[in-house]
Short mmCIF file of C-alpha atoms in Angstrom, two decimals:
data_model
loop_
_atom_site.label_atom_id
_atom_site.label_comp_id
_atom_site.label_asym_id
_atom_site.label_seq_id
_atom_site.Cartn_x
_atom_site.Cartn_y
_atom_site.Cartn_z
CA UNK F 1 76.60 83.88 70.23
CA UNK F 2 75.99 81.69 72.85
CA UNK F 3 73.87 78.43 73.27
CA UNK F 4 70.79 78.92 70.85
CA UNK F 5 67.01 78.04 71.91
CA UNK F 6 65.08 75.28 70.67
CA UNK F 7 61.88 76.50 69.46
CA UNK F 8 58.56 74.24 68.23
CA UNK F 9 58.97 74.87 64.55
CA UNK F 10 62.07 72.82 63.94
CA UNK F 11 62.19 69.60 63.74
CA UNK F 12 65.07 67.58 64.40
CA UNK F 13 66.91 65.62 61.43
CA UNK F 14 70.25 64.98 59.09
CA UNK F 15 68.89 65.55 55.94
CA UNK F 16 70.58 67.14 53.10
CA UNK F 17 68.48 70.10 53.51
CA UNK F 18 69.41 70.44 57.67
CA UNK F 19 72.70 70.26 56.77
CA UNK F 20 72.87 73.16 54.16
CA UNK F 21 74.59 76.21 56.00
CA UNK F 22 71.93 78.93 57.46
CA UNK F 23 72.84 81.36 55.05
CA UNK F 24 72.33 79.55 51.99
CA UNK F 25 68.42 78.66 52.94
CA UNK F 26 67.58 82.05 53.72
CA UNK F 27 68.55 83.16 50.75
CA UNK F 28 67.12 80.66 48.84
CA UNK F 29 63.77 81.14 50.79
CA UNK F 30 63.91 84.54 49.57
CA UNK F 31 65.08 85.01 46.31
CA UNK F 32 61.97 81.83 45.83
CA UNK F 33 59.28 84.22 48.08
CA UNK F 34 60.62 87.23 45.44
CA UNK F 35 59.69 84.77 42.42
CA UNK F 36 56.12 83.72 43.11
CA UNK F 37 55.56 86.89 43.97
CA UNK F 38 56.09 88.54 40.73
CA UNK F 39 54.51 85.25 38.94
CA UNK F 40 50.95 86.64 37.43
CA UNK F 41 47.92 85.54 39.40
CA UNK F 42 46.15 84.57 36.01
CA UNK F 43 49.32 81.40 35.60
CA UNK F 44 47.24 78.78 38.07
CA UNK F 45 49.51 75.92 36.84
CA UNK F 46 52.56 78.12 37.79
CA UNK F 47 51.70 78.37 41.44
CA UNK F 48 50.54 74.06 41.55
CA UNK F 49 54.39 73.66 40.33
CA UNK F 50 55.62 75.57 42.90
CA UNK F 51 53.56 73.82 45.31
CA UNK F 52 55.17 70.99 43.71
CA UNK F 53 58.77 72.31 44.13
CA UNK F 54 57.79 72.95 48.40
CA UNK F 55 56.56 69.40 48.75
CA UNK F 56 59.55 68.21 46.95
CA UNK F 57 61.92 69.95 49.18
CA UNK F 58 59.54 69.01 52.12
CA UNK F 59 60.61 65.36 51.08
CA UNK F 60 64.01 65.93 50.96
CA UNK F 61 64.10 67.19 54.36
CA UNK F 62 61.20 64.47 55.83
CA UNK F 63 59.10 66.89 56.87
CA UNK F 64 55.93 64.91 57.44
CA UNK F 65 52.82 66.43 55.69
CA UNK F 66 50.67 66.55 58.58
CA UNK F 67 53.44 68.57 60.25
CA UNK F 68 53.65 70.99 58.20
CA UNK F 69 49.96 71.72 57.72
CA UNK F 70 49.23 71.97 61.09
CA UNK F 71 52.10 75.06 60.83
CA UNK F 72 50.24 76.57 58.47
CA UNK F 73 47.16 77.14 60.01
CA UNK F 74 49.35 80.49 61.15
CA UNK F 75 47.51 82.49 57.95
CA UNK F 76 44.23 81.81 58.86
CA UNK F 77 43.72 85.52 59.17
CA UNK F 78 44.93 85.40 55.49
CA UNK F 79 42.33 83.44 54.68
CA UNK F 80 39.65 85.07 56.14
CA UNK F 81 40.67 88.42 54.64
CA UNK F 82 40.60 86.32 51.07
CA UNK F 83 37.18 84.67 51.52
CA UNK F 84 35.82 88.35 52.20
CA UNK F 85 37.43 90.04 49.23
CA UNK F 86 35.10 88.47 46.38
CA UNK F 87 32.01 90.07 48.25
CA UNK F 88 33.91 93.89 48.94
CA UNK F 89 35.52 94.13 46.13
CA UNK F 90 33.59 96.22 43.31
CA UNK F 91 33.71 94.58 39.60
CA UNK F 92 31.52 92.11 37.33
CA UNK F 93 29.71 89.83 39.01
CA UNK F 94 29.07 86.16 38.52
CA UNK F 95 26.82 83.79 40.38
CA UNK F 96 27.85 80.49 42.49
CA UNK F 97 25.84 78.62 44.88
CA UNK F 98 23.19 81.41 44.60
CA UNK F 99 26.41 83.98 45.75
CA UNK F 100 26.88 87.48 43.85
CA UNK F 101 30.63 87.61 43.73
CA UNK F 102 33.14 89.42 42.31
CA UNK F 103 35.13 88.50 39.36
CA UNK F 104 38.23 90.74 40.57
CA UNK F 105 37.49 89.55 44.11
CA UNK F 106 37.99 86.55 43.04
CA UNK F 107 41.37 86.58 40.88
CA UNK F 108 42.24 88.78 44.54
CA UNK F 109 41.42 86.17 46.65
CA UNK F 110 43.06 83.52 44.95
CA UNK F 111 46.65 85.75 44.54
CA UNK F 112 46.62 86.26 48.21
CA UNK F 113 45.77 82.78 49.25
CA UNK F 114 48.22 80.94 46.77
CA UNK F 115 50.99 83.60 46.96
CA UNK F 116 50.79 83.90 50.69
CA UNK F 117 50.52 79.99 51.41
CA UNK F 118 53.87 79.61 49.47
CA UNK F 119 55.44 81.86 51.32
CA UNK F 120 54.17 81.06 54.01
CA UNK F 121 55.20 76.92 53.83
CA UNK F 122 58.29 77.79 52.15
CA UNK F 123 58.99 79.84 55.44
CA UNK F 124 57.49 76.43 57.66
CA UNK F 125 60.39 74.24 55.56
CA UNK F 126 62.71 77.23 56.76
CA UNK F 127 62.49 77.25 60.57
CA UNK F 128 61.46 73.12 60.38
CA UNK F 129 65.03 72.73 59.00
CA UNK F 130 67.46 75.37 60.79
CA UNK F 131 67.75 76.05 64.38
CA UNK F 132 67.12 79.56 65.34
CA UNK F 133 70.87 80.27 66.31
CA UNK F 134 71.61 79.16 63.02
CA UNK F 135 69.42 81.64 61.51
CA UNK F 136 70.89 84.51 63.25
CA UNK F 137 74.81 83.42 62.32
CA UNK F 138 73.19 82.88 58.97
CA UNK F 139 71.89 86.85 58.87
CA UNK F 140 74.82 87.94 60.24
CA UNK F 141 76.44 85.92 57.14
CA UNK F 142 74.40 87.79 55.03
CA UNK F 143 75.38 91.23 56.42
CA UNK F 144 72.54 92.39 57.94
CA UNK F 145 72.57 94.67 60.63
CA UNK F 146 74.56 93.90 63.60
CA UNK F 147 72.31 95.76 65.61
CA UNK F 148 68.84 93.92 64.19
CA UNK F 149 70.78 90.76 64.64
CA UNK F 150 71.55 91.43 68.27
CA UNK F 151 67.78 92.52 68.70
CA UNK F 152 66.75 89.24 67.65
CA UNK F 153 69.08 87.58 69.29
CA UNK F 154 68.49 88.90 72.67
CA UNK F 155 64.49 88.80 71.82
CA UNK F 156 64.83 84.99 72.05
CA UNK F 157 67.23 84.76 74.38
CA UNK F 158 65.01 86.64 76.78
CA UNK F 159 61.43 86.05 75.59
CA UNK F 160 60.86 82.82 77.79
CA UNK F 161 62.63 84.67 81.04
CA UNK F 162 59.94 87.62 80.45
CA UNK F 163 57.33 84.91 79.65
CA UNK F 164 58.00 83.07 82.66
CA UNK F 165 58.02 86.40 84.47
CA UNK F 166 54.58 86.80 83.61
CA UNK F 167 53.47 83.41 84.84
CA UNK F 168 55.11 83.95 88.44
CA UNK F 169 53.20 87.50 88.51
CA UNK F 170 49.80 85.80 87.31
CA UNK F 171 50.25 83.14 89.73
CA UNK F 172 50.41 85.77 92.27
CA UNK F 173 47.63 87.15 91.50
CA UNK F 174 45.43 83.97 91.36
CA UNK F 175 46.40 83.29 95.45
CA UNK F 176 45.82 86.35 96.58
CA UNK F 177 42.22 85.60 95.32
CA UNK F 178 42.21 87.86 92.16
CA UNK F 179 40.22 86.88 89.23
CA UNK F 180 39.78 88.93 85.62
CA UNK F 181 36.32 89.05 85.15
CA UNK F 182 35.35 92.30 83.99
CA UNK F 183 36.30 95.72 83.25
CA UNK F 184 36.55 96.76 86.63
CA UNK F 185 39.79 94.64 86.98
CA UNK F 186 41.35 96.13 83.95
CA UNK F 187 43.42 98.72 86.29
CA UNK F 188 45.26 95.92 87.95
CA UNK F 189 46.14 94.34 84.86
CA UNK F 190 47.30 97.39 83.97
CA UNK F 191 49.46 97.70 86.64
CA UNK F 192 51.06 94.14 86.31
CA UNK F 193 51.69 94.84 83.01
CA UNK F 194 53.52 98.31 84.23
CA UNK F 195 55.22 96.35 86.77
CA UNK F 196 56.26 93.93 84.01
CA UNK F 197 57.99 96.78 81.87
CA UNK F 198 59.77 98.29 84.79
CA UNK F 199 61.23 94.36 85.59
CA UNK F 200 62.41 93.91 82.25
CA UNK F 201 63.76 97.52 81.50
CA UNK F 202 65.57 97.03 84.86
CA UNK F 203 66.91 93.43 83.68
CA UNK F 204 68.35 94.74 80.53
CA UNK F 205 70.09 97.42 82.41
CA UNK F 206 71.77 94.84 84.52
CA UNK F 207 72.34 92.68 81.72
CA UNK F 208 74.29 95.65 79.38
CA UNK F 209 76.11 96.42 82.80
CA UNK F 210 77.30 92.59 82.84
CA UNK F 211 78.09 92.75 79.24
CA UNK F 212 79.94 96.33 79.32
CA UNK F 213 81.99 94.54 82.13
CA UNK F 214 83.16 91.77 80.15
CA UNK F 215 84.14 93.62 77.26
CA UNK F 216 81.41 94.24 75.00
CA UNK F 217 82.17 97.27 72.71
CA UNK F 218 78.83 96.77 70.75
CA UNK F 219 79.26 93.77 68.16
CA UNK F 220 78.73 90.26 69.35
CA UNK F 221 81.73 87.56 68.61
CA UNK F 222 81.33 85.11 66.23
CA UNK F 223 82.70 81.90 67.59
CA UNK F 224 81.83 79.34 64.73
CA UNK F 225 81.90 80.71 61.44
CA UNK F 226 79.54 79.02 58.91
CA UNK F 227 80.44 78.68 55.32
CA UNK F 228 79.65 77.50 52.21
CA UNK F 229 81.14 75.73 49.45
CA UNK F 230 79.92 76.44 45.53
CA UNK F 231 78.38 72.79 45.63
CA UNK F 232 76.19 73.82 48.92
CA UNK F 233 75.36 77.42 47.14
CA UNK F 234 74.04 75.22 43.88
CA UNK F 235 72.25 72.82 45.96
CA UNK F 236 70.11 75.89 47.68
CA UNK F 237 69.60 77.45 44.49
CA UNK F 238 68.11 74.79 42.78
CA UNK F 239 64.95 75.80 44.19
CA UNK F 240 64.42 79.74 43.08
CA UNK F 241 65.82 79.18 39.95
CA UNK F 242 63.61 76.28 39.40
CA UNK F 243 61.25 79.14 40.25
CA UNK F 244 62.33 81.21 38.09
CA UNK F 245 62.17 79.48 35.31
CA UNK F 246 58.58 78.42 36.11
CA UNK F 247 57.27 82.16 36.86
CA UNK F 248 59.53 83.35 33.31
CA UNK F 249 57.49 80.80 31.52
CA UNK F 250 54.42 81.87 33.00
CA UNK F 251 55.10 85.95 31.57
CA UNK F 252 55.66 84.20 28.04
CA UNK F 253 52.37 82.20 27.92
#
């Protein structure tokens, strides 16, 4: 894999945590994801120590709070599914603020909202802390699919060339006087965004040509293989067995 992409998520720094290999964070990520969860919605104080455990790790890496809020304002559609669920959802009903909601609403709302905000964040710490090449050698560590990982890797290699294809095409548009202000305009938009398909199809063409020319027999080489030593493998686990420990309790109480 060639030169990776810097993307806004990550955040530049030498922290223990940014120096962990790839492959050890996304595991950790997800075996922690896995753990809250199967934690029961009714264990509150479970979920405010895990929230504990991301700030904690947050720290480690100085990820600034503010940062890391302002990247999870991606669930907001979360949210608003959540806040709707405790007047949809059938069940006893108990009165707040003059409301009618629903008791199983609520415990609903509050599993999606806690569950998905850890994952969510613990995914934030993820990206904040590995560069997106990194990620990819570290899935390809983890044997996944050499085909998905090519996928991906080609998706961000050429998402900002078809982004930027757009632009020029839109900036055509705008100075030959054309303006989207209604339905009426919805065939030309239609066609730019034909136009668009047949540009990129055409560009990956060229670019399997170029690789097919040079060799490529349908796997990717690995020039700098990351690995991991049983100290770096503890360090990452510390976190979803912390976890697990927390969400065991929580079955026992």
């Amino acid at each position: 894999m060639g030169a990776g992409h810097a993307h806004k998520l990550y955040r530049h720094g030498h922290s223990p945590v940014h120096q962990l290999p790839p492959h050890c964070k996304l595991a950790a990520v997800f075996c922690f994801v896995i753990v809250v969860v199967s934690t029961p919605r009714e264990a509150v104080w479970a979920f405010a120590l895990y929230g504990v455990l991301l700030a904690a790790v947050a720290g480690v890496a100085r990820i600034p709070a503010g940062f890391l809020l302002r990247r999870l304002l991606i669930e907001i559609p979360f949210v608003a599914f959540a806040v709707l669920m405790p007047f949809v959802v059938p069940g006893d009903q108990v009165r707040f603020l003059g409301l009618s909601l629903s008791v199983p609403g609520l415990w609903g709302a509050w599993n999606v909202l806690a569950k998905g905000t850890l994952g969510v964040a613990a995914s934030v710490i993820l990206a904040s802390t590995t560069e997106l090449r990194s990620l990819l050698l570290g899935l390809q560590r983890l044997r996944l699919p050499p085909l998905l990982v090519q996928i991906a890797s080609f998706m961000i290699r050429y998402g900002d060339v078809i982004t930027d294809e757009m632009r020029r095409m839109s900036i055509a548009r705008r100075s030959r006087g054309f303006e989207a202000r209604g339905v009426r305009h919805w065939g030309v938009l239609a066609k730019s965004a034909g136009a668009l398909f047949i540009r990129s199809y055409e560009r990956g063409e060229r670019v399997h040509l170029a690789m097919v020319s040079r060799g490529y027999t349908g796997t990717m080489p690995v020039i700098d293989e990351v690995t991991a030593s049983r100290a770096q493998w503890s360090y990452a686990a510390a976190l979803p067995l912390t976890a697990l420990a927390v969400c065991l309790l929580g079955w026992t109480l």
